[in-house]
PDB file of C-alpha atoms in Angstrom:
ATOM      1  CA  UNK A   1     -42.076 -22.754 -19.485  1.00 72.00           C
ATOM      2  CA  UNK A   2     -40.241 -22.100 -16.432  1.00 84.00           C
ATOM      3  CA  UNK A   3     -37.626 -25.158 -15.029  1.00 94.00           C
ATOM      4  CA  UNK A   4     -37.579 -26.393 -11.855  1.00 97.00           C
ATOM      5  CA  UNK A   5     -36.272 -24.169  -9.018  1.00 97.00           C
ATOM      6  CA  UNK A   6     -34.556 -24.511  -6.147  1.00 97.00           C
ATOM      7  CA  UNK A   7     -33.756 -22.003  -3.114  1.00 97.00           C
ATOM      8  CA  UNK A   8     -31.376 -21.369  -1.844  1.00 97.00           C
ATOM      9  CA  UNK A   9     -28.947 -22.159  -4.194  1.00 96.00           C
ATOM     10  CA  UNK A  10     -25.621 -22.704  -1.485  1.00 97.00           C
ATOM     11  CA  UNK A  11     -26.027 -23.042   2.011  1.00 96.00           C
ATOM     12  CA  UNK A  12     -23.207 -23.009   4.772  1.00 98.00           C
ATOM     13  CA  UNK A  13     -24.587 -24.874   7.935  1.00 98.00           C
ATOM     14  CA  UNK A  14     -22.961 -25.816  11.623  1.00 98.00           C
ATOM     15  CA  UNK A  15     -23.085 -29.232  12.854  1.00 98.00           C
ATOM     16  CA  UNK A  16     -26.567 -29.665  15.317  1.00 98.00           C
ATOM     17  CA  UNK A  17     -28.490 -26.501  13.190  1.00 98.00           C
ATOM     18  CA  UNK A  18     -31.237 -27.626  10.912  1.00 98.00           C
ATOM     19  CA  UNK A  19     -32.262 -26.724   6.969  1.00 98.00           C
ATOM     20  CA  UNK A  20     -34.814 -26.130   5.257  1.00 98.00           C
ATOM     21  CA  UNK A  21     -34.586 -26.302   1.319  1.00 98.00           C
ATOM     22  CA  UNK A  22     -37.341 -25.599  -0.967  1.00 98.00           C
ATOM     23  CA  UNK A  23     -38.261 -26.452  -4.268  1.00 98.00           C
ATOM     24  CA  UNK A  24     -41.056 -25.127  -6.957  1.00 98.00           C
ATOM     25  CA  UNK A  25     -41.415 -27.447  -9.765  1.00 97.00           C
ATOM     26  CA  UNK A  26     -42.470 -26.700 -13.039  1.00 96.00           C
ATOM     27  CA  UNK A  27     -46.062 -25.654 -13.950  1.00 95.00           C
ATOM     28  CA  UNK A  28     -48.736 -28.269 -13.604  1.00 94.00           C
ATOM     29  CA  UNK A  29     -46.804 -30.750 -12.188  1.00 94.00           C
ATOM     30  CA  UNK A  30     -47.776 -32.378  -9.530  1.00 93.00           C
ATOM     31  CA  UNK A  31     -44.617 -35.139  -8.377  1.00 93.00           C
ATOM     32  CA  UNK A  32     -42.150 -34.082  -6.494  1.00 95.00           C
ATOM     33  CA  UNK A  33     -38.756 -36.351  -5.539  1.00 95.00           C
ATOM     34  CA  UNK A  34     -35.864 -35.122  -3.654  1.00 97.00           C
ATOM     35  CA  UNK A  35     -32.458 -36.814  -3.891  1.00 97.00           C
ATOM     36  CA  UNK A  36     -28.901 -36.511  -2.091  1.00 98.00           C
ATOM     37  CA  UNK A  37     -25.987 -36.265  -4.209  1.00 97.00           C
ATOM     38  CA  UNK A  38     -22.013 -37.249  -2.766  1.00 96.00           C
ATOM     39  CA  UNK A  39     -18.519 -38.198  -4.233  1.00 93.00           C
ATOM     40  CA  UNK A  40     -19.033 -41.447  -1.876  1.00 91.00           C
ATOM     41  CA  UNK A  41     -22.461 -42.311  -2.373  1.00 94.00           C
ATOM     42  CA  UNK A  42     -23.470 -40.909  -5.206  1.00 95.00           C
ATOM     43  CA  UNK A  43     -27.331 -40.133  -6.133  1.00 96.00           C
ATOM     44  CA  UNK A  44     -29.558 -41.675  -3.599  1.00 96.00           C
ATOM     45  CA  UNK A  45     -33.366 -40.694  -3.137  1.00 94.00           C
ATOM     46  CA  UNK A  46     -34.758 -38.896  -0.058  1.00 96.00           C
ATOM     47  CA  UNK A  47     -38.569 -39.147  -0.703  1.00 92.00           C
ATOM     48  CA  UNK A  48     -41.318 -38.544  -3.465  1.00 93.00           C
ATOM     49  CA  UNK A  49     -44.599 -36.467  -3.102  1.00 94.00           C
ATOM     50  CA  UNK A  50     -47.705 -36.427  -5.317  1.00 92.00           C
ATOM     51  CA  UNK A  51     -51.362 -34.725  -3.731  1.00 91.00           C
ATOM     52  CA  UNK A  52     -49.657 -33.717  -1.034  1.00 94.00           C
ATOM     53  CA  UNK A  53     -48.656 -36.970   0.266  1.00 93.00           C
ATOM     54  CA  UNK A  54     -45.908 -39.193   0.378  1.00 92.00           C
ATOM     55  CA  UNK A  55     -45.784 -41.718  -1.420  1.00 89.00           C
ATOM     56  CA  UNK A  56     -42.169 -43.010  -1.040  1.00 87.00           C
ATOM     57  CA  UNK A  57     -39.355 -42.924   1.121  1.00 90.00           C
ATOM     58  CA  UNK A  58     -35.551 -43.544   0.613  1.00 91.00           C
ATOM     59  CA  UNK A  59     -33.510 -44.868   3.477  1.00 93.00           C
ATOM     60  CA  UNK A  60     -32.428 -42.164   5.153  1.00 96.00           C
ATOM     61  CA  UNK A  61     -32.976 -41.163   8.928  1.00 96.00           C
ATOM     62  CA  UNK A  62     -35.773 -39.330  10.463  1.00 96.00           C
ATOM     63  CA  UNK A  63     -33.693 -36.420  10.787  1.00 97.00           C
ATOM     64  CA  UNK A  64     -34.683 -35.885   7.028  1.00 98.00           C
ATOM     65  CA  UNK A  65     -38.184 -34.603   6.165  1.00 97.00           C
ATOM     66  CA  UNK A  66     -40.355 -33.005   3.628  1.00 97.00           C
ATOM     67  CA  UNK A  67     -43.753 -31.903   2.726  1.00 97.00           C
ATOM     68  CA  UNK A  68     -46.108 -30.619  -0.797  1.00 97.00           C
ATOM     69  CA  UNK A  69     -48.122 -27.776  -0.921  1.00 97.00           C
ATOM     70  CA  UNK A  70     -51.227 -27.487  -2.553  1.00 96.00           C
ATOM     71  CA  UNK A  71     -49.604 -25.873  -5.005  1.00 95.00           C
ATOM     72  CA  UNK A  72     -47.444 -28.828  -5.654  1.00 96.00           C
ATOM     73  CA  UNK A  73     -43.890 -26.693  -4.366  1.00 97.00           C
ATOM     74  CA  UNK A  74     -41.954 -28.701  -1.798  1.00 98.00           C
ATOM     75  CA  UNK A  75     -40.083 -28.199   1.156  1.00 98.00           C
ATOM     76  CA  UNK A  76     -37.539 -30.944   2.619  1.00 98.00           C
ATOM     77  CA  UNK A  77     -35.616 -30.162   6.264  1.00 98.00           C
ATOM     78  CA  UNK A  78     -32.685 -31.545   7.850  1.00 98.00           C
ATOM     79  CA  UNK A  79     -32.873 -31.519  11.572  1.00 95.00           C
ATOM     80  CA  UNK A  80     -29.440 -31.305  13.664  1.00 96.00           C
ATOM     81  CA  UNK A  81     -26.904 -31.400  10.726  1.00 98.00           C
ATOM     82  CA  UNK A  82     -24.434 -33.818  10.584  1.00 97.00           C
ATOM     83  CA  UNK A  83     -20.920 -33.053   8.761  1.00 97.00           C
ATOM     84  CA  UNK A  84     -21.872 -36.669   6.284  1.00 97.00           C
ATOM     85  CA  UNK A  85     -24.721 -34.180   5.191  1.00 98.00           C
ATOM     86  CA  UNK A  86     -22.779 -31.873   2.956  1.00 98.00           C
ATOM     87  CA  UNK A  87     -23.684 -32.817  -0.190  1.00 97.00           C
ATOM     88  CA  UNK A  88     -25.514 -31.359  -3.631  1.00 97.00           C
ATOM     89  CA  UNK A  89     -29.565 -31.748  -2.950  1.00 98.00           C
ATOM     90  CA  UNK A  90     -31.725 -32.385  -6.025  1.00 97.00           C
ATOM     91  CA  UNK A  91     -35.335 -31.877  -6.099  1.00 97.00           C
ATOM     92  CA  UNK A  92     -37.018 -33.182  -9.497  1.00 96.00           C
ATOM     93  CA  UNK A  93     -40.664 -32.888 -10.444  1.00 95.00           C
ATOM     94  CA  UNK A  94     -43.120 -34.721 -13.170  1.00 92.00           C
ATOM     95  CA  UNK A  95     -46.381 -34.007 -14.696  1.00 90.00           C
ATOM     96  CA  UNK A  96     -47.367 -36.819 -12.892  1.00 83.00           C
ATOM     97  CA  UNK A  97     -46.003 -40.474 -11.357  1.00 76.00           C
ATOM     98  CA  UNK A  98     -45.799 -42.201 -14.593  1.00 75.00           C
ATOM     99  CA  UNK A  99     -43.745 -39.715 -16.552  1.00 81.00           C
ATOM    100  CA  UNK A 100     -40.320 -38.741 -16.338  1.00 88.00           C
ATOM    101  CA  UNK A 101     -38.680 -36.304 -14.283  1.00 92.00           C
ATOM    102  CA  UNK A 102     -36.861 -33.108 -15.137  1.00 95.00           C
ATOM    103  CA  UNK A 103     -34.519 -31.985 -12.270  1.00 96.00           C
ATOM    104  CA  UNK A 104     -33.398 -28.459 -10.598  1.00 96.00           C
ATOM    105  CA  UNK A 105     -30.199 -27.045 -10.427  1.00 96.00           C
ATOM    106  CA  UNK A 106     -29.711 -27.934  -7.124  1.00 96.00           C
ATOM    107  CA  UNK A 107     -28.808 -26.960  -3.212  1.00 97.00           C
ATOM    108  CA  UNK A 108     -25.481 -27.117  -2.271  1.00 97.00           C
ATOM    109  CA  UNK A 109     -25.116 -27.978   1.474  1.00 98.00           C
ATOM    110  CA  UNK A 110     -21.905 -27.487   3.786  1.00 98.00           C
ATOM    111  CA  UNK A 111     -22.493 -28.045   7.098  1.00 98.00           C
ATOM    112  CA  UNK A 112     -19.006 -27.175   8.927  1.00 97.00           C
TER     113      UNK A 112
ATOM    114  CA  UNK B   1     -33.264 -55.038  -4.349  1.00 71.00           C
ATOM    115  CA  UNK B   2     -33.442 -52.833  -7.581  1.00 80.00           C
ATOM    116  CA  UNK B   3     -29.872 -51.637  -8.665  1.00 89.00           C
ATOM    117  CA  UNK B   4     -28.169 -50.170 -11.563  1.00 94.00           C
ATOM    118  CA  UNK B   5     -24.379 -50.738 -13.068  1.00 96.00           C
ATOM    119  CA  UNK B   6     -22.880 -48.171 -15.114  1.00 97.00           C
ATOM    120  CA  UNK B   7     -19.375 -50.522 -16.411  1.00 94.00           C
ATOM    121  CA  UNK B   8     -17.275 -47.449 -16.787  1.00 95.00           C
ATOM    122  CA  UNK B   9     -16.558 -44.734 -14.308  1.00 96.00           C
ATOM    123  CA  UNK B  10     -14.486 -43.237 -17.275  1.00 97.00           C
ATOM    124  CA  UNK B  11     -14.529 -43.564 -20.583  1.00 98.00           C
ATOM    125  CA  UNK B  12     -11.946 -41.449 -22.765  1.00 97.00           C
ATOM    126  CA  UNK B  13     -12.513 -40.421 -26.763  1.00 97.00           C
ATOM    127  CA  UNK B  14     -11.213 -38.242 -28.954  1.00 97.00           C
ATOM    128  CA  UNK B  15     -13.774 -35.804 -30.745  1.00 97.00           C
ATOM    129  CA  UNK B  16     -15.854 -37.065 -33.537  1.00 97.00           C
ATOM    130  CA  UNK B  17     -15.471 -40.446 -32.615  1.00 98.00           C
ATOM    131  CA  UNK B  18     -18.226 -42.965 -32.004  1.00 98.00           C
ATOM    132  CA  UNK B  19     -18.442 -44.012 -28.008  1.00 98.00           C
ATOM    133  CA  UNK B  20     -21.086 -46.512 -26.303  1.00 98.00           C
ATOM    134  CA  UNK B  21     -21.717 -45.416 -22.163  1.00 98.00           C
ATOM    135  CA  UNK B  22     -22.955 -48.785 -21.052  1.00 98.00           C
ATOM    136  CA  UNK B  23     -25.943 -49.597 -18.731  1.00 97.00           C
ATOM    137  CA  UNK B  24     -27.618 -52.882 -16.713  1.00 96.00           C
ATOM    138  CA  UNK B  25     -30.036 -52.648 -14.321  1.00 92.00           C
ATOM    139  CA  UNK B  26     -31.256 -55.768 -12.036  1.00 88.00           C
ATOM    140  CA  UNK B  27     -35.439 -56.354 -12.212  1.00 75.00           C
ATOM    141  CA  UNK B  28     -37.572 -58.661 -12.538  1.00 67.00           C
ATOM    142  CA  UNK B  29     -40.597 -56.344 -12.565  1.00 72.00           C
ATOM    143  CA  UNK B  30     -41.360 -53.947 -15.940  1.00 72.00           C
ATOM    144  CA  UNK B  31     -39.164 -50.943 -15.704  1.00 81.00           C
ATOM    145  CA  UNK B  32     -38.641 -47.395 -16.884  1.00 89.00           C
ATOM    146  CA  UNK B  33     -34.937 -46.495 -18.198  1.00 92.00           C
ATOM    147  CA  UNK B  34     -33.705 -43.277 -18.731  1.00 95.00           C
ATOM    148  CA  UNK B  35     -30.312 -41.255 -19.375  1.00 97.00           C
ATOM    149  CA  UNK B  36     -29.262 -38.086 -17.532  1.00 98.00           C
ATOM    150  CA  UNK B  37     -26.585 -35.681 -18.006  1.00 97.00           C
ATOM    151  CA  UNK B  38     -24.477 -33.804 -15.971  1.00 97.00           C
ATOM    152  CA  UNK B  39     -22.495 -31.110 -16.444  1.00 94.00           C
ATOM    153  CA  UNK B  40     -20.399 -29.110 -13.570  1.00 89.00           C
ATOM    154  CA  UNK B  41     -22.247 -27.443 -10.912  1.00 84.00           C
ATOM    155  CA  UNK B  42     -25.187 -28.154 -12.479  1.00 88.00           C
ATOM    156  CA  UNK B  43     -28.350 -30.007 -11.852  1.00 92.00           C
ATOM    157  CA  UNK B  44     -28.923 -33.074 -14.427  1.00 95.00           C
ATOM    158  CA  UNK B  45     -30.837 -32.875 -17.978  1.00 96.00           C
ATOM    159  CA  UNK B  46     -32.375 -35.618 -19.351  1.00 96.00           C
ATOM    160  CA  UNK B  47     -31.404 -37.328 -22.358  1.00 97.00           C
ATOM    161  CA  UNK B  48     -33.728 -39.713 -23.377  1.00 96.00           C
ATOM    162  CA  UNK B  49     -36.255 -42.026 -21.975  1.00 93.00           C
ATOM    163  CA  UNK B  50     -37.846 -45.597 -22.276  1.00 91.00           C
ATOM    164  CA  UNK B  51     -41.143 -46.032 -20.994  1.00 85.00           C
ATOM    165  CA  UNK B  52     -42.592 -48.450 -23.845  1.00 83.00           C
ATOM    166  CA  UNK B  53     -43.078 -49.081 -27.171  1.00 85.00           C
ATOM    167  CA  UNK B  54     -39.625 -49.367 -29.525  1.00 87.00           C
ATOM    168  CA  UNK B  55     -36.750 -50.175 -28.000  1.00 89.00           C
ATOM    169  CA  UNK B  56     -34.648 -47.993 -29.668  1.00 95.00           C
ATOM    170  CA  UNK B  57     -34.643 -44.385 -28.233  1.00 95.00           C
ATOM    171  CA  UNK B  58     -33.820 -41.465 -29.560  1.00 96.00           C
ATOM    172  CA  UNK B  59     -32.989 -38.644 -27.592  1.00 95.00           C
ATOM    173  CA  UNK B  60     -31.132 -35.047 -27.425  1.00 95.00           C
ATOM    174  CA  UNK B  61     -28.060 -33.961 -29.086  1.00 93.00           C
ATOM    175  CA  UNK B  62     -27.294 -36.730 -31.021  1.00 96.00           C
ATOM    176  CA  UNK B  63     -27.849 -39.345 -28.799  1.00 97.00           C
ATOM    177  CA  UNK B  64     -29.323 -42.643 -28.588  1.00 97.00           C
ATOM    178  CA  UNK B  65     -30.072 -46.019 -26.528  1.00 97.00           C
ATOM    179  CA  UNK B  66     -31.520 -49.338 -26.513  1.00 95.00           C
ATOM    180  CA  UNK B  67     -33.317 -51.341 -24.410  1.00 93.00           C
ATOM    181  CA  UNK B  68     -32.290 -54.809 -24.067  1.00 92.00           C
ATOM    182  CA  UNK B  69     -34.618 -57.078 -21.888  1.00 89.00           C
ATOM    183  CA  UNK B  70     -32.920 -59.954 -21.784  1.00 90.00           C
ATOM    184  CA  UNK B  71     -29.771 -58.536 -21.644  1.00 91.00           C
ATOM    185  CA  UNK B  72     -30.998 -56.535 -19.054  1.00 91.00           C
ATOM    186  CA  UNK B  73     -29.427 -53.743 -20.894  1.00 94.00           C
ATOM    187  CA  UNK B  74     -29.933 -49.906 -21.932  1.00 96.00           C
ATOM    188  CA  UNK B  75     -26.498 -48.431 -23.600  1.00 97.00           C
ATOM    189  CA  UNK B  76     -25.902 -45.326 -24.468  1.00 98.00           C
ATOM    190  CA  UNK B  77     -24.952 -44.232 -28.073  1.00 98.00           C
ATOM    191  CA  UNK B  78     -23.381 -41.358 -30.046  1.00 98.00           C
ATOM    192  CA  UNK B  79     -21.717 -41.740 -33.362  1.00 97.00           C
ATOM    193  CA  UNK B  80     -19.735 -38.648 -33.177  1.00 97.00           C
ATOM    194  CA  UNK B  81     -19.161 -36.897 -30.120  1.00 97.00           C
ATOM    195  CA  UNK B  82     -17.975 -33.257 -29.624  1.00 97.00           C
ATOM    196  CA  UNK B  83     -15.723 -31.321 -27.055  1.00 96.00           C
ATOM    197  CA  UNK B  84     -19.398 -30.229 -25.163  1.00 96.00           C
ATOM    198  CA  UNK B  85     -20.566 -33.769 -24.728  1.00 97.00           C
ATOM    199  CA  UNK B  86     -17.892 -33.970 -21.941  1.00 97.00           C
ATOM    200  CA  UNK B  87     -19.519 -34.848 -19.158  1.00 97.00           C
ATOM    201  CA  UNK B  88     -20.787 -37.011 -16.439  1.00 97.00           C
ATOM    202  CA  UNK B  89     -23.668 -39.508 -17.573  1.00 98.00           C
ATOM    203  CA  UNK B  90     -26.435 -41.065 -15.511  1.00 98.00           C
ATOM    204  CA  UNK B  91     -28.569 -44.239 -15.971  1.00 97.00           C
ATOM    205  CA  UNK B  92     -31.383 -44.436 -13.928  1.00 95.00           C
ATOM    206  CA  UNK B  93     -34.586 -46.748 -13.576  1.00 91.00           C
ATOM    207  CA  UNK B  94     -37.737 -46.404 -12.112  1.00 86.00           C
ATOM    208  CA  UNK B  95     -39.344 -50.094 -10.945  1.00 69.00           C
ATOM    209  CA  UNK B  96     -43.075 -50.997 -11.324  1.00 60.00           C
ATOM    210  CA  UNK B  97     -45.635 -49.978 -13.538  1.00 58.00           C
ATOM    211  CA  UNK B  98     -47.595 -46.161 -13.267  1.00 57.00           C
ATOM    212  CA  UNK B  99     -44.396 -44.970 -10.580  1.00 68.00           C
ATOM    213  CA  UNK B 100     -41.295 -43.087 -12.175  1.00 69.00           C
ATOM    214  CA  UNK B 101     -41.540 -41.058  -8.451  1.00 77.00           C
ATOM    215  CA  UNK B 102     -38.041 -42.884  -7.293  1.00 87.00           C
ATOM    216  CA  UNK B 103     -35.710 -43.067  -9.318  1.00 91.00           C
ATOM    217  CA  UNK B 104     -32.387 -45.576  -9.140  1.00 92.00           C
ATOM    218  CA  UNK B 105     -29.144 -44.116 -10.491  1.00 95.00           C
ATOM    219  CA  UNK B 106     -26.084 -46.253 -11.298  1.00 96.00           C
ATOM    220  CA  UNK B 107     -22.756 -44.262 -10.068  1.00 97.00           C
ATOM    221  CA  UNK B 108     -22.488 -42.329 -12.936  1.00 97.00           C
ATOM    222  CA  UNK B 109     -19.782 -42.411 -16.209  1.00 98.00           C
ATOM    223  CA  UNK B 110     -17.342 -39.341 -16.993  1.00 97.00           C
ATOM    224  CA  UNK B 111     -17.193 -38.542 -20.333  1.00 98.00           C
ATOM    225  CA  UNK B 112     -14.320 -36.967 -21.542  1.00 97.00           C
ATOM    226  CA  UNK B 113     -13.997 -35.732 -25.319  1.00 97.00           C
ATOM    227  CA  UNK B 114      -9.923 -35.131 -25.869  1.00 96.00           C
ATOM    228  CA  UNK B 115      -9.336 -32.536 -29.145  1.00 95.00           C
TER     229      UNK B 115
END
């Protein structure tokens, strides 16, 4: 069975532009969490999707979005990059919101 | 607030010795515990998991962990550790019954297996 993937793998961004990553978790699935990863912060969560909906939220600004499919993939954009956005961005899916998770490789995110 | 406490940032051993990656997370609520591994420019593979039942977890490659709840504890465990265990280790807990969805990861432990 296919692991979770993530597109595109490395992105180089300007300051103000916005992103959009996406990410297609594994087969039959149907949870979806995104989280930021930096040498200062380390792993903090963006936001979790099951059905479609969102069903929690880290603290992060609104400049940080996502959305589910029907076909569980995800999507999660970063309006008017900052430079403190750079950072490795996990998405990580689960058969469903009581199981455990099983992470992608990954987005790595410059913004210059 | 929910948090997690990984005690080392680094913890040095030579190869084929035992080594212990220690874990406590603050709850009050039931919790899920789990163990991730990273390795460089990768994303992170999980190790082992508690959800319920015995404490003690068994898990990939060797490794192992229990759950303490009044210790408030969920170390990590290998008896004999090889040059490709070096690495950087994640605890992580998910808080409240029926929702692993967000997941709380202490700051992580670096591994490193000298020869």
């Amino acid at each position: 069975k296919a692991g979770v993937t993530q597109t595109p793998r490395y992105l180089i961004k300007t300051r103000g532009q916005q992103v959009t990553l996406s990410c297609s978790p594994i087969s039959g699935h149907r949870s979806v969490s995104w989280y930021q990863q930096t040498p200062g912060q380390g792993l903090q969560f963006l936001f979790e999707y099951f059905s479609e909906t969102q069903r929690n939220k880290g603290n992060f600004p609104g400049r940080f979005s996502g959305r589910q499919f029907s076909n569980s993939r995800s999507e999660m954009n970063v309006s008017t990059l900052e430079l403190g956005d750079s950072a490795l961005y996990l998405c990580a899916s689960s058969r469903d919101r009581n199981y455990e998770q099983y992470f992608g490789p990954g987005t790595r995110l410059t913004v210059t | 607030a929910q948090s997690v406490t990984q005690l080392d940032s680094q913890v040095p051993v030579f190869e084929e010795a035992p080594v212990e990656l220690r874990c406590n997370y603050s709850s009050s609520v039931s919790v899920y515990l789990f163990w991730y591994v990273q390795y460089p420019n990768q994303g992170l593979q999980l190790l082992l998991k508690y959800l319920s039942g015995s404490t003690l977890v068994k898990g990939i490659n060797g490794f192992e962990a229990e759950f303490n709840k009044s210790q408030t504890s969920f170390h990590l465990r290998k008896p004999s550790v090889h040059i490709s265990d070096t690495a950087e280790y994640f605890c992580a807990v998910s808080v409240g019954s029926g929702n692993t969805g967000k997941l709380i990861f202490g700051q992580g432990t670096t591994l490193q297996v000298k020869p």
